[in-house]
PDB file of C-alpha atoms in Angstrom:
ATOM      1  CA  UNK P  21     -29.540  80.053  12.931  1.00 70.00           C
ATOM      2  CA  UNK P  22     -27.328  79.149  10.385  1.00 90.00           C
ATOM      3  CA  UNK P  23     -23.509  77.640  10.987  1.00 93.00           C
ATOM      4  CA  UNK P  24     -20.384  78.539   9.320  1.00 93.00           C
ATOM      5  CA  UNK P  25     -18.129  75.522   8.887  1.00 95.00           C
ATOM      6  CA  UNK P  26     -14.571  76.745   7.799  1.00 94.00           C
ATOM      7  CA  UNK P  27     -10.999  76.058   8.252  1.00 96.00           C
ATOM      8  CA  UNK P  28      -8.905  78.661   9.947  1.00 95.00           C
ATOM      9  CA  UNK P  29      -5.055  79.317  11.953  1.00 96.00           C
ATOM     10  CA  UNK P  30      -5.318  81.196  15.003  1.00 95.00           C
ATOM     11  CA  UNK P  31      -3.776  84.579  15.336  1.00 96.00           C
ATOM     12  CA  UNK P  32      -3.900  85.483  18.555  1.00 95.00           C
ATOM     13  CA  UNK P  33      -5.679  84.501  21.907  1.00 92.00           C
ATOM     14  CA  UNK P  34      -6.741  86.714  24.950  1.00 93.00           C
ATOM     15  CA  UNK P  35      -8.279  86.237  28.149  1.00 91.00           C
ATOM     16  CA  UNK P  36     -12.041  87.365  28.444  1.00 92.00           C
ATOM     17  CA  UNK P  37     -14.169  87.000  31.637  1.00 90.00           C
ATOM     18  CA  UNK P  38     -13.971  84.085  33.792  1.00 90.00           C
ATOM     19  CA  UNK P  39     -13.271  80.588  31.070  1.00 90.00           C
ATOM     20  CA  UNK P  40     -13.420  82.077  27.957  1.00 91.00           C
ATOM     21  CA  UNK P  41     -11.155  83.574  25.422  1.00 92.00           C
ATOM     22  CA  UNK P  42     -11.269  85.915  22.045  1.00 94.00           C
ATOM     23  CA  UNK P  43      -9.250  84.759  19.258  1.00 94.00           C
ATOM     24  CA  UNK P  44      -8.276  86.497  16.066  1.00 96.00           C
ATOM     25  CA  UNK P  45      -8.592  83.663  13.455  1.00 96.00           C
ATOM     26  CA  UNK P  46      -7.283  84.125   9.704  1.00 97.00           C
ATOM     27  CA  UNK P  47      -9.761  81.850   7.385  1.00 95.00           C
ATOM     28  CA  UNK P  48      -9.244  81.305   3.737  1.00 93.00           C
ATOM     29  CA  UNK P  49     -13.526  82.404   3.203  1.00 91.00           C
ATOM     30  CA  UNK P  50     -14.096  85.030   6.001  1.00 92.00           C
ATOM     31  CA  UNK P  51     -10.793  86.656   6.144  1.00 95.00           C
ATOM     32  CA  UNK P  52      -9.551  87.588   9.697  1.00 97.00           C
ATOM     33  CA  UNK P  53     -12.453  87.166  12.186  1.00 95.00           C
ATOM     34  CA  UNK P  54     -12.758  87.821  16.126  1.00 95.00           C
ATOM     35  CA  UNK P  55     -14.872  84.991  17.994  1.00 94.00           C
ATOM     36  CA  UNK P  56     -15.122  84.268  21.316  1.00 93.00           C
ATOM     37  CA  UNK P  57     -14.624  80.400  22.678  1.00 90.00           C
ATOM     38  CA  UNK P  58     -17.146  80.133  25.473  1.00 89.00           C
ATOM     39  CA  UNK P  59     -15.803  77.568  28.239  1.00 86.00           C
ATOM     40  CA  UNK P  60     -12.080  76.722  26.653  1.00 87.00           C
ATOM     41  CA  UNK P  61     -10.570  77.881  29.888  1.00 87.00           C
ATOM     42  CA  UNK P  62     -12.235  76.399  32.771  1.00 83.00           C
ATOM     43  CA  UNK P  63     -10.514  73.663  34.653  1.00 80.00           C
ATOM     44  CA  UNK P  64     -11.854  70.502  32.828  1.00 80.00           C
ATOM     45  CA  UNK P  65     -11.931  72.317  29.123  1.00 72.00           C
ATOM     46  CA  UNK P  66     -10.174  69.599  26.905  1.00 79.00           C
ATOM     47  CA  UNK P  67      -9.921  72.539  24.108  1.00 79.00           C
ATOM     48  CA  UNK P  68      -7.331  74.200  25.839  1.00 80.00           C
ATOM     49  CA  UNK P  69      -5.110  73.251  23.585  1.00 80.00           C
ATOM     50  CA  UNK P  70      -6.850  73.719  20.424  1.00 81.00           C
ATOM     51  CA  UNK P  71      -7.146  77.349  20.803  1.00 86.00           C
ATOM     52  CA  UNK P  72      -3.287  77.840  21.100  1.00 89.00           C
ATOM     53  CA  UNK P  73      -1.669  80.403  18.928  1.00 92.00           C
ATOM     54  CA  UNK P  74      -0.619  79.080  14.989  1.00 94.00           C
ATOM     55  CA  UNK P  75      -2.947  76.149  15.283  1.00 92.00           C
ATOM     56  CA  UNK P  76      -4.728  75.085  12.309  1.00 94.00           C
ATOM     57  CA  UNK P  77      -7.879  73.989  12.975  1.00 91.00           C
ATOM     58  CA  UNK P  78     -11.229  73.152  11.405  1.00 93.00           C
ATOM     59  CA  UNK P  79     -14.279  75.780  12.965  1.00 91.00           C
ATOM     60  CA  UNK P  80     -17.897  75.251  13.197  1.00 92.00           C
ATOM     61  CA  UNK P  81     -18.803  79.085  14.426  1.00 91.00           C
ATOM     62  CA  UNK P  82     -22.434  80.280  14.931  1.00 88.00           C
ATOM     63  CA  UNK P  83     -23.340  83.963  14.748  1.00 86.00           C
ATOM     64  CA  UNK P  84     -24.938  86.036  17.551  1.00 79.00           C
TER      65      UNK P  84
END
């Protein structure tokens, strides 16, 4: 499996199942992308933060 390293802001974040989210990320490459964040909400998740709304950040996404 191939990664995707890119640099992206995030949209928008939403809730899904137990600790994870979905965000809507805008990348300069890709365009405006949906991933999920497995983990970023459980109780000792130290991305919390990272995956706040207008945050610029740098992505290393795998697909599947």
């Amino acid at each position: 499996m191939n990664l995707i390293k890119t640099r992206g802001v995030i949209l928008k974040s939403m809730e899904y199942k137990e600790k994870d989210s979905m965000l809507q990320i805008f990348t300069g490459d890709l365009g405006k992308i949906t991933v999920i964040a497995k983990g970023v909400r459980s109780a000792r998740g130290r991305y919390q933060t990272a995956v706040q709304p207008m945050t610029l950040c740098d992505l290393v996404l795998f697909p599947g």
